[in-house]
mmCIF file of C-alpha atoms and ligand atoms in Angstrom:
data_model
loop_
_atom_site.group_PDB
_atom_site.id
_atom_site.type_symbol
_atom_site.label_atom_id
_atom_site.label_comp_id
_atom_site.label_asym_id
_atom_site.label_seq_id
_atom_site.Cartn_x
_atom_site.Cartn_y
_atom_site.Cartn_z
ATOM 1 C CA UNK A 1094 0.210 0.249 -0.319
ATOM 2 C CA UNK A 1095 1.264 3.465 -0.640
ATOM 3 C CA UNK A 1096 2.080 5.587 2.162
ATOM 4 C CA UNK A 1097 -0.190 8.313 2.730
ATOM 5 C CA UNK A 1098 0.069 12.184 3.345
ATOM 6 C CA UNK A 1099 -1.929 14.880 4.151
ATOM 7 C CA UNK A 1100 -1.402 19.208 4.127
ATOM 8 C CA UNK A 1101 -3.684 21.884 4.361
ATOM 9 C CA UNK A 1102 -3.701 25.729 4.912
ATOM 10 C CA UNK A 1103 -5.791 27.758 6.863
ATOM 11 C CA UNK A 1104 -8.681 30.029 4.345
ATOM 12 C CA UNK A 1105 -7.645 33.228 6.055
ATOM 13 C CA UNK A 1106 -6.440 34.317 3.111
ATOM 14 C CA UNK A 1107 -4.372 34.121 -0.454
ATOM 15 C CA UNK A 1108 -1.242 32.373 -0.606
ATOM 16 C CA UNK A 1109 2.104 34.031 0.063
ATOM 17 C CA UNK A 1110 5.747 33.036 -0.486
ATOM 18 C CA UNK A 1111 6.286 31.576 2.767
ATOM 19 C CA UNK A 1112 3.611 28.996 2.316
ATOM 20 C CA UNK A 1113 4.902 28.267 -1.396
ATOM 21 C CA UNK A 1114 7.949 28.099 0.021
ATOM 22 C CA UNK A 1115 7.491 26.119 3.442
ATOM 23 C CA UNK A 1116 3.975 24.003 2.639
ATOM 24 C CA UNK A 1117 3.208 23.666 -1.404
ATOM 25 C CA UNK A 1118 6.508 22.956 -2.616
ATOM 26 C CA UNK A 1119 6.567 20.323 -0.274
ATOM 27 C CA UNK A 1120 3.040 19.153 -1.854
ATOM 28 C CA UNK A 1121 4.275 19.256 -4.816
ATOM 29 C CA UNK A 1122 7.616 16.931 -4.564
ATOM 30 C CA UNK A 1123 5.534 14.449 -2.857
ATOM 31 C CA UNK A 1124 2.588 14.329 -5.170
ATOM 32 C CA UNK A 1125 4.856 13.747 -8.402
ATOM 33 C CA UNK A 1126 6.155 10.667 -6.018
ATOM 34 C CA UNK A 1127 4.367 7.480 -6.966
ATOM 35 C CA UNK A 1128 5.101 6.205 -3.459
ATOM 36 C CA UNK A 1129 2.423 8.533 -1.969
ATOM 37 C CA UNK A 1130 -1.043 8.783 -1.900
ATOM 38 C CA UNK A 1131 -1.803 12.579 -1.489
ATOM 39 C CA UNK A 1132 -4.656 14.305 0.077
ATOM 40 C CA UNK A 1133 -4.308 18.235 0.326
ATOM 41 C CA UNK A 1134 -7.051 20.648 1.472
ATOM 42 C CA UNK A 1135 -7.986 23.959 2.298
ATOM 43 C CA UNK A 1136 -8.474 23.697 6.333
ATOM 44 C CA UNK A 1137 -11.871 25.729 6.183
ATOM 45 C CA UNK A 1138 -13.316 24.387 9.799
ATOM 46 C CA UNK A 1139 -9.645 25.834 11.021
ATOM 47 C CA UNK A 1140 -10.708 29.000 9.558
ATOM 48 C CA UNK A 1141 -13.401 29.298 12.459
ATOM 49 C CA UNK A 1142 -11.089 28.764 15.820
ATOM 50 C CA UNK A 1143 -10.636 32.714 15.480
ATOM 51 C CA UNK A 1144 -12.730 35.162 14.166
ATOM 52 C CA UNK A 1145 -13.857 35.336 10.796
ATOM 53 C CA UNK A 1146 -16.215 36.253 8.063
ATOM 54 C CA UNK A 1147 -18.886 33.758 7.298
ATOM 55 C CA UNK A 1148 -20.165 36.230 4.709
ATOM 56 C CA UNK A 1149 -16.561 35.435 2.555
ATOM 57 C CA UNK A 1150 -15.317 32.572 4.011
ATOM 58 C CA UNK A 1151 -16.852 30.071 1.163
ATOM 59 C CA UNK A 1152 -15.326 32.245 -1.282
ATOM 60 C CA UNK A 1153 -11.645 32.536 0.765
ATOM 61 C CA UNK A 1154 -11.320 29.077 1.102
ATOM 62 C CA UNK A 1155 -12.024 28.430 -2.579
ATOM 63 C CA UNK A 1156 -9.147 30.678 -3.692
ATOM 64 C CA UNK A 1157 -6.726 28.773 -1.480
ATOM 65 C CA UNK A 1158 -7.811 25.597 -3.751
ATOM 66 C CA UNK A 1159 -7.362 28.293 -7.164
ATOM 67 C CA UNK A 1160 -3.601 28.981 -5.441
ATOM 68 C CA UNK A 1161 -2.768 25.004 -4.505
ATOM 69 C CA UNK A 1162 -3.917 24.282 -8.654
ATOM 70 C CA UNK A 1163 -1.923 27.189 -9.828
ATOM 71 C CA UNK A 1164 1.264 26.540 -7.986
ATOM 72 C CA UNK A 1165 0.803 22.985 -9.655
ATOM 73 C CA UNK A 1166 -1.458 20.788 -7.461
ATOM 74 C CA UNK A 1167 -2.750 18.107 -9.452
ATOM 75 C CA UNK A 1168 -6.375 16.351 -8.954
ATOM 76 C CA UNK A 1169 -4.885 13.215 -11.124
ATOM 77 C CA UNK A 1170 -2.097 13.121 -8.737
ATOM 78 C CA UNK A 1171 -3.554 14.012 -5.705
ATOM 79 C CA UNK A 1172 -6.907 14.715 -3.510
ATOM 80 C CA UNK A 1173 -7.496 18.276 -3.208
ATOM 81 C CA UNK A 1174 -10.689 19.494 -1.601
ATOM 82 C CA UNK A 1175 -11.619 21.941 1.532
ATOM 83 C CA UNK A 1176 -11.774 19.961 4.896
ATOM 84 C CA UNK A 1177 -15.780 20.966 6.062
ATOM 85 C CA UNK A 1178 -16.870 18.180 2.665
ATOM 86 C CA UNK A 1179 -15.330 15.541 4.701
ATOM 87 C CA UNK A 1180 -17.531 15.987 8.072
ATOM 88 C CA UNK A 1181 -15.005 12.412 9.555
ATOM 89 C CA UNK A 1182 -12.078 14.868 10.158
ATOM 90 C CA UNK A 1183 -14.756 16.712 13.038
ATOM 91 C CA UNK A 1184 -16.220 13.412 13.875
ATOM 92 C CA UNK A 1185 -12.552 12.284 14.855
ATOM 93 C CA UNK A 1186 -11.306 15.336 16.175
ATOM 94 C CA UNK A 1187 -14.261 14.816 19.222
ATOM 95 C CA UNK A 1188 -13.069 11.239 19.609
ATOM 96 C CA UNK A 1189 -9.137 12.481 19.938
ATOM 97 C CA UNK A 1190 -10.532 15.208 22.221
ATOM 98 C CA UNK A 1191 -11.674 12.414 24.915
ATOM 99 C CA UNK A 1192 -7.394 11.680 25.001
ATOM 100 C CA UNK A 1193 -6.189 15.133 25.622
ATOM 101 C CA UNK A 1194 -5.702 17.456 28.355
ATOM 102 C CA UNK A 1195 -6.610 20.741 28.827
ATOM 103 C CA UNK A 1196 -3.665 22.054 30.508
ATOM 104 C CA UNK A 1197 -1.414 20.096 27.502
ATOM 105 C CA UNK A 1198 -3.402 22.134 25.030
ATOM 106 C CA UNK A 1199 -3.643 25.588 27.295
ATOM 107 C CA UNK A 1200 0.717 25.098 27.396
ATOM 108 C CA UNK A 1201 1.649 24.825 23.394
ATOM 109 C CA UNK A 1202 2.854 28.129 22.099
ATOM 110 C CA UNK A 1203 0.174 28.212 19.092
ATOM 111 C CA UNK A 1204 -2.366 28.405 21.634
ATOM 112 C CA UNK A 1205 -0.758 31.008 23.587
ATOM 113 C CA UNK A 1206 -0.122 33.741 20.233
ATOM 114 C CA UNK A 1207 -3.887 33.151 19.505
ATOM 115 C CA UNK A 1208 -4.807 33.957 22.697
ATOM 116 C CA UNK A 1209 -2.821 37.070 22.718
ATOM 117 C CA UNK A 1210 -3.901 38.398 19.367
ATOM 118 C CA UNK A 1211 -7.650 37.691 20.158
ATOM 119 C CA UNK A 1212 -8.102 37.755 23.664
ATOM 120 C CA UNK A 1213 -11.845 38.282 23.319
ATOM 121 C CA UNK A 1214 -12.508 34.772 20.988
ATOM 122 C CA UNK A 1215 -10.880 32.423 23.280
ATOM 123 C CA UNK A 1216 -13.204 29.342 22.748
ATOM 124 C CA UNK A 1217 -13.418 25.968 23.343
ATOM 125 C CA UNK A 1218 -12.342 25.800 19.232
ATOM 126 C CA UNK A 1219 -9.679 27.140 19.429
ATOM 127 C CA UNK A 1220 -8.233 25.238 22.483
ATOM 128 C CA UNK A 1221 -9.354 22.045 19.764
ATOM 129 C CA UNK A 1222 -7.515 23.060 16.978
ATOM 130 C CA UNK A 1223 -4.470 20.586 17.303
ATOM 131 C CA UNK A 1224 -7.507 17.609 18.138
ATOM 132 C CA UNK A 1225 -8.447 18.618 14.465
ATOM 133 C CA UNK A 1226 -5.278 19.050 12.839
ATOM 134 C CA UNK A 1227 -4.640 15.177 14.433
ATOM 135 C CA UNK A 1228 -7.684 14.191 12.640
ATOM 136 C CA UNK A 1229 -6.956 15.821 9.273
ATOM 137 C CA UNK A 1230 -3.558 13.720 9.198
ATOM 138 C CA UNK A 1231 -4.833 10.561 11.163
ATOM 139 C CA UNK A 1232 -8.134 10.102 9.496
ATOM 140 C CA UNK A 1233 -5.633 9.160 6.729
ATOM 141 C CA UNK A 1234 -3.234 7.155 8.579
ATOM 142 C CA UNK A 1235 -1.008 9.767 7.380
ATOM 143 C CA UNK A 1236 3.191 9.332 7.469
ATOM 144 C CA UNK A 1237 4.189 12.270 6.224
ATOM 145 C CA UNK A 1238 2.844 16.441 6.488
ATOM 146 C CA UNK A 1239 5.075 18.670 4.503
ATOM 147 C CA UNK A 1240 4.307 22.083 6.221
ATOM 148 C CA UNK A 1241 6.570 24.324 7.756
ATOM 149 C CA UNK A 1242 8.908 24.319 11.040
ATOM 150 C CA UNK A 1243 5.905 26.342 12.955
ATOM 151 C CA UNK A 1244 3.056 23.547 12.747
ATOM 152 C CA UNK A 1245 6.095 21.019 14.683
ATOM 153 C CA UNK A 1246 4.190 21.535 18.497
ATOM 154 C CA UNK A 1247 0.715 20.546 16.507
ATOM 155 C CA UNK A 1248 2.792 17.297 14.845
ATOM 156 C CA UNK A 1249 3.954 16.535 18.605
ATOM 157 C CA UNK A 1250 0.807 16.501 19.666
ATOM 158 C CA UNK A 1251 -0.788 14.237 16.272
ATOM 159 C CA UNK A 1252 1.744 11.535 17.594
ATOM 160 C CA UNK A 1253 1.058 11.610 20.925
ATOM 161 C CA UNK A 1254 -2.661 11.220 20.237
ATOM 162 C CA UNK A 1255 -1.412 8.341 17.789
ATOM 163 C CA UNK A 1256 0.345 6.815 20.446
ATOM 164 C CA UNK A 1257 -2.510 7.134 23.321
ATOM 165 C CA UNK A 1258 -5.206 5.703 20.877
ATOM 166 C CA UNK A 1259 -3.375 2.983 20.118
ATOM 167 C CA UNK A 1260 -2.768 1.748 23.200
ATOM 168 C CA UNK A 1261 -5.469 2.537 24.656
ATOM 169 C CA UNK A 1262 -7.840 0.871 21.798
ATOM 170 C CA UNK A 1263 -5.058 -1.222 19.935
ATOM 171 C CA UNK A 1264 -5.481 0.699 16.199
ATOM 172 C CA UNK A 1265 -2.896 1.594 14.416
ATOM 173 C CA UNK A 1266 -1.938 5.591 13.496
ATOM 174 C CA UNK A 1267 1.309 6.206 12.486
ATOM 175 C CA UNK A 1268 4.044 8.192 13.699
ATOM 176 C CA UNK A 1269 3.830 11.425 11.879
ATOM 177 C CA UNK A 1270 6.781 13.496 10.648
ATOM 178 C CA UNK A 1271 7.353 16.425 8.771
ATOM 179 C CA UNK A 1272 8.313 16.773 5.197
ATOM 180 C CA UNK A 1273 11.232 19.087 5.062
ATOM 181 C CA UNK A 1274 11.125 22.120 1.888
ATOM 182 C CA UNK A 1275 14.320 24.388 1.520
ATOM 183 C CA UNK A 1276 12.530 26.572 3.491
ATOM 184 C CA UNK A 1277 11.091 25.510 6.411
ATOM 185 C CA UNK A 1278 10.723 28.921 8.169
ATOM 186 C CA UNK A 1279 10.430 31.748 5.869
ATOM 187 C CA UNK A 1280 10.824 35.086 6.833
ATOM 188 C CA UNK A 1281 8.968 38.430 6.878
ATOM 189 C CA UNK A 1282 10.104 41.423 4.756
ATOM 190 C CA UNK A 1283 9.871 43.604 7.665
ATOM 191 C CA UNK A 1284 12.915 41.681 9.729
ATOM 192 C CA UNK A 1285 11.243 40.492 12.347
ATOM 193 C CA UNK A 1286 9.718 37.238 13.005
ATOM 194 C CA UNK A 1287 7.935 34.950 9.809
ATOM 195 C CA UNK A 1288 6.479 35.491 7.022
ATOM 196 C CA UNK A 1289 2.656 35.511 7.775
ATOM 197 C CA UNK A 1290 -0.509 36.509 6.083
ATOM 198 C CA UNK A 1291 -1.813 38.240 9.754
ATOM 199 C CA UNK A 1292 1.536 40.501 9.769
ATOM 200 C CA UNK A 1293 0.478 43.639 7.410
ATOM 201 C CA UNK A 1294 3.885 44.098 4.877
ATOM 202 C CA UNK A 1295 5.617 40.952 5.611
ATOM 203 C CA UNK A 1296 4.749 38.935 3.111
ATOM 204 C CA UNK A 1297 4.279 39.105 -1.198
ATOM 205 C CA UNK A 1298 1.533 36.987 -2.503
ATOM 206 C CA UNK A 1299 2.002 34.332 -4.500
ATOM 207 C CA UNK A 1300 0.346 35.939 -7.709
ATOM 208 C CA UNK A 1301 1.564 39.259 -7.070
ATOM 209 C CA UNK A 1302 2.691 41.148 -10.245
ATOM 210 C CA UNK A 1303 6.249 42.449 -10.425
ATOM 211 C CA UNK A 1304 5.028 46.404 -9.347
ATOM 212 C CA UNK A 1305 3.459 44.929 -6.381
ATOM 213 C CA UNK A 1306 6.452 42.600 -5.968
ATOM 214 C CA UNK A 1307 9.199 45.767 -6.322
ATOM 215 C CA UNK A 1308 6.629 47.686 -3.850
ATOM 216 C CA UNK A 1309 6.902 45.055 -1.396
ATOM 217 C CA UNK A 1310 10.723 45.028 -1.511
ATOM 218 C CA UNK A 1311 11.034 48.721 -1.109
ATOM 219 C CA UNK A 1312 9.274 48.601 2.278
ATOM 220 C CA UNK A 1313 11.594 46.380 3.679
ATOM 221 C CA UNK A 1314 14.035 47.938 6.239
ATOM 222 C CA UNK A 1315 18.174 47.996 5.133
ATOM 223 C CA UNK A 1316 20.976 49.474 6.972
ATOM 224 C CA UNK A 1317 24.272 51.479 4.935
ATOM 225 C CA UNK A 1318 24.848 48.551 2.664
ATOM 226 C CA UNK A 1319 28.308 47.507 4.619
ATOM 227 C CA UNK A 1320 29.913 46.870 8.061
ATOM 228 C CA UNK A 1321 32.890 44.295 9.251
ATOM 229 C CA UNK A 1322 29.941 41.628 9.944
ATOM 230 C CA UNK A 1323 26.955 40.639 7.520
ATOM 231 C CA UNK A 1324 23.931 41.009 9.739
ATOM 232 C CA UNK A 1325 22.529 37.780 10.666
ATOM 233 C CA UNK A 1326 19.406 38.979 12.010
ATOM 234 C CA UNK A 1327 16.894 41.857 10.535
ATOM 235 C CA UNK A 1328 15.762 43.664 7.383
ATOM 236 C CA UNK A 1329 19.310 42.941 5.789
ATOM 237 C CA UNK A 1330 20.026 39.066 6.919
ATOM 238 C CA UNK A 1331 16.512 38.343 5.223
ATOM 239 C CA UNK A 1332 16.999 40.198 2.591
ATOM 240 C CA UNK A 1333 19.802 37.764 1.730
ATOM 241 C CA UNK A 1334 17.720 34.695 2.343
ATOM 242 C CA UNK A 1335 15.291 35.670 -0.296
ATOM 243 C CA UNK A 1336 18.455 36.151 -2.762
ATOM 244 C CA UNK A 1337 19.455 32.376 -1.533
ATOM 245 C CA UNK A 1338 16.030 31.822 -2.244
ATOM 246 C CA UNK A 1339 15.370 32.980 -5.596
ATOM 247 C CA UNK A 1340 18.634 33.748 -6.822
ATOM 248 C CA UNK A 1341 20.765 31.221 -5.427
ATOM 249 C CA UNK A 1342 23.249 30.635 -2.885
ATOM 250 C CA UNK A 1343 26.361 31.824 -5.241
ATOM 251 C CA UNK A 1344 24.550 35.694 -5.451
ATOM 252 C CA UNK A 1345 24.057 35.643 -1.867
ATOM 253 C CA UNK A 1346 27.786 34.938 -1.270
ATOM 254 C CA UNK A 1347 29.082 37.853 -4.026
ATOM 255 C CA UNK A 1348 26.272 40.237 -1.784
ATOM 256 C CA UNK A 1349 27.934 39.501 1.199
ATOM 257 C CA UNK A 1350 30.960 40.318 0.024
ATOM 258 C CA UNK A 1351 30.303 43.315 -0.960
ATOM 259 C CA UNK A 1352 28.946 43.892 2.492
ATOM 260 C CA UNK A 1353 32.402 44.221 4.104
ATOM 261 C CA UNK A 1354 33.778 45.451 0.797
ATOM 262 C CA UNK A 1355 32.327 48.291 -1.454
ATOM 263 C CA UNK A 1356 29.450 47.952 0.353
ATOM 264 C CA UNK A 1357 25.680 46.794 -1.319
ATOM 265 C CA UNK A 1358 23.295 49.309 -3.242
ATOM 266 C CA UNK A 1359 19.945 48.149 -1.517
ATOM 267 C CA UNK A 1360 17.897 49.225 -4.191
ATOM 268 C CA UNK A 1361 20.036 47.576 -7.139
ATOM 269 C CA UNK A 1362 19.832 44.475 -4.771
ATOM 270 C CA UNK A 1363 15.909 44.714 -4.466
ATOM 271 C CA UNK A 1364 15.176 45.814 -7.761
ATOM 272 C CA UNK A 1365 17.531 42.454 -9.351
ATOM 273 C CA UNK A 1366 15.482 40.747 -6.658
ATOM 274 C CA UNK A 1367 12.348 41.379 -7.736
ATOM 275 C CA UNK A 1368 12.458 40.194 -11.013
ATOM 276 C CA UNK A 1369 14.354 36.722 -9.599
ATOM 277 C CA UNK A 1370 11.224 36.262 -8.091
ATOM 278 C CA UNK A 1371 8.566 37.724 -10.566
ATOM 279 C CA UNK A 1372 10.173 35.007 -13.147
ATOM 280 C CA UNK A 1373 9.231 32.294 -10.584
ATOM 281 C CA UNK A 1374 5.786 33.408 -10.070
ATOM 282 C CA UNK A 1375 4.906 34.061 -13.277
ATOM 283 C CA UNK A 1376 3.544 31.008 -14.749
ATOM 284 C CA UNK A 1377 1.601 30.394 -11.452
ATOM 285 C CA UNK A 1378 -0.324 33.823 -12.466
ATOM 286 C CA UNK A 1379 -0.901 32.754 -15.316
ATOM 287 C CA UNK A 1380 -1.999 29.207 -14.639
ATOM 288 C CA UNK A 1381 -4.180 31.258 -12.007
ATOM 289 C CA UNK A 1382 -5.999 33.055 -15.081
ATOM 290 C CA UNK A 1383 -6.591 30.246 -17.205
ATOM 291 C CA UNK A 1384 -8.614 28.977 -13.298
ATOM 292 C CA UNK A 1385 -10.392 31.749 -13.096
ATOM 293 C CA UNK A 1386 -12.365 31.819 -16.564
ATOM 294 C CA UNK A 1387 -13.059 27.886 -15.552
ATOM 295 C CA UNK A 1388 -14.894 27.729 -12.856
ATOM 296 C CA UNK A 1389 -16.554 24.371 -13.365
ATOM 297 C CA UNK A 1390 -13.204 22.710 -13.194
ATOM 298 C CA UNK A 1391 -12.404 24.298 -10.312
ATOM 299 C CA UNK A 1392 -15.633 23.101 -8.995
ATOM 300 C CA UNK A 1393 -15.638 19.410 -10.016
ATOM 301 C CA UNK A 1394 -11.721 19.054 -8.774
ATOM 302 C CA UNK A 1395 -13.323 20.358 -4.849
ATOM 303 C CA UNK A 1396 -16.279 17.933 -5.224
ATOM 304 C CA UNK A 1397 -14.246 14.484 -6.896
ATOM 305 C CA UNK A 1398 -11.461 14.851 -3.970
ATOM 306 C CA UNK A 1399 -13.901 15.335 -1.504
ATOM 307 C CA UNK A 1400 -15.663 12.126 -2.529
ATOM 308 C CA UNK A 1401 -12.539 10.037 -2.659
ATOM 309 C CA UNK A 1402 -11.429 11.446 0.706
ATOM 310 C CA UNK A 1403 -14.619 10.202 2.351
ATOM 311 C CA UNK A 1404 -14.140 6.717 1.393
ATOM 312 C CA UNK A 1405 -10.491 6.582 3.207
ATOM 313 C CA UNK A 1406 -11.607 8.564 6.080
ATOM 314 C CA UNK A 1407 -15.129 6.955 6.576
ATOM 315 C CA UNK A 1408 -13.127 3.568 6.626
ATOM 316 C CA UNK A 1409 -10.439 5.035 9.423
ATOM 317 C CA UNK A 1410 -13.791 6.890 11.640
ATOM 318 C CA UNK A 1411 -15.329 3.103 10.991
ATOM 319 C CA UNK A 1412 -12.654 1.059 12.566
ATOM 320 C CA UNK A 1413 -11.872 3.586 15.328
ATOM 321 C CA UNK A 1414 -15.833 3.506 16.689
ATOM 322 C CA UNK A 1415 -15.669 -0.235 16.408
ATOM 323 C CA UNK A 1416 -12.743 -0.200 18.339
ATOM 324 C CA UNK A 1417 -13.975 2.078 21.139
ATOM 325 C CA UNK A 1418 -17.664 0.406 21.004
ATOM 326 C CA UNK A 1419 -19.030 2.776 19.585
ATOM 327 C CA UNK A 1420 -21.418 2.852 16.652
HETATM 328 P P1 TYM B 374 -1.356 27.990 7.631
HETATM 329 O O1 TYM B 374 -2.289 28.118 7.275
HETATM 330 O O2 TYM B 374 -1.041 28.822 8.723
HETATM 331 O O3 TYM B 374 0.163 28.265 7.069
HETATM 332 C C1 TYM B 374 0.006 26.775 5.442
HETATM 333 C C2 TYM B 374 1.523 26.197 5.529
HETATM 334 O O4 TYM B 374 2.347 27.501 5.378
HETATM 335 C C3 TYM B 374 3.341 27.473 5.951
HETATM 336 N N1 TYM B 374 3.845 28.441 6.780
HETATM 337 C C4 TYM B 374 5.159 28.855 6.775
HETATM 338 N N2 TYM B 374 6.002 28.003 5.932
HETATM 339 C C5 TYM B 374 7.844 28.469 5.915
HETATM 340 N N3 TYM B 374 7.605 30.072 6.452
HETATM 341 C C6 TYM B 374 6.429 30.684 6.657
HETATM 342 N N4 TYM B 374 6.932 31.973 6.870
HETATM 343 C C7 TYM B 374 5.126 30.403 6.935
HETATM 344 N N5 TYM B 374 3.887 30.260 6.988
HETATM 345 C C8 TYM B 374 2.920 29.545 6.908
HETATM 346 C C9 TYM B 374 2.432 26.507 7.803
HETATM 347 O O5 TYM B 374 3.675 25.968 7.965
HETATM 348 C C10 TYM B 374 1.771 25.345 6.728
HETATM 349 O O6 TYM B 374 2.411 24.285 6.559
HETATM 350 N N6 TYM B 374 -2.560 24.588 11.186
HETATM 351 C C11 TYM B 374 -2.142 24.635 10.019
HETATM 352 C C12 TYM B 374 -2.894 24.200 8.652
HETATM 353 C C13 TYM B 374 -3.177 22.638 8.532
HETATM 354 C C14 TYM B 374 -2.378 21.653 8.922
HETATM 355 C C15 TYM B 374 -3.077 20.325 9.044
HETATM 356 C C16 TYM B 374 -1.272 21.597 8.288
HETATM 357 C C17 TYM B 374 -4.620 22.533 9.672
HETATM 358 N N7 TYM B 374 -4.697 20.927 9.556
HETATM 359 C C18 TYM B 374 -2.875 19.710 8.979
HETATM 360 C C19 TYM B 374 -0.630 20.468 7.715
HETATM 361 C C20 TYM B 374 -1.316 19.509 8.694
HETATM 362 C C21 TYM B 374 -1.648 26.241 9.659
HETATM 363 O O7 TYM B 374 -2.735 27.318 10.354
HETATM 364 O O8 TYM B 374 -1.425 26.530 8.230
#
């Protein structure tokens, strides 16, 4: 039997370069490997764990799927759909919440971050976020998850849930591992933290055009361009990371030599980097335009993906319920 892969993206806005480099490139690498059966979703049920707009959620979820397809996910090679069409995820999440303690959930750094961001919306759904994520993965008995390093605490919970369920009820859930891409943590353009949808000015969108990419890079903080030591954190360090990701390590080394020598002209660096990013994103933008003209195709991918996913997910939930004396 093929090994399974699961990953997902919350429907909180269009994909950015962090999602693309940290996760979606990994999705594509695994879908193209015939050893794996891959399931990729826009995880819209996770989106309701923080404040959201019910009038735009359906559209935002669809945008994630269109971005997935534009970036190169292929419904012939992977199951692509949205989480809310596969109710087995939420059913298994409730079951998993019976083996997770409230204290363990409250101590997760991801939970604490969200409490800081939305102090008036600390709901049971938010506390249960990791149980739902464990269910997303284990309902397919997936062994590999292509995702950024920020998801590691949730994968640890997933491994704990698998062990507990196997011990208590004799299930055979695997121990999941993260599939690492070339960049597990894409930095923010602002010089601090990671690129994120929720931090204004921190990101470049997957389908931004050259003018927008330039504008975004223009906002990235720099320094005088020369010094005794190349900075290892902050705006300049992050720009050099982007140079490495889009123009290669050799170009980065050249800039580093300039920094400790004649000096970097950031205007030129940003111009060249913008063009390199634009070149990589151009085919994605073109594919996206094509998809926008073919909404029936996108609908079909989502519907057929959900049907295929439910066959696998339904079998797991049935097995778990039988072993637990339910149903
Ligand atoms: P989300 O929606 O925040 O992000 C989607 C994916 O993008 C990765 N990512 C990054 N990687 C590198 N650098 C960055 N700056 C960066 N920003 C985002 C994330 O690691 C993620 O892989 N909890 C998940 C969604 C989820 C999920 C799952 C993921 C729900 N169920 C099951 C994997 C498996 C989340 O909030 O990702």
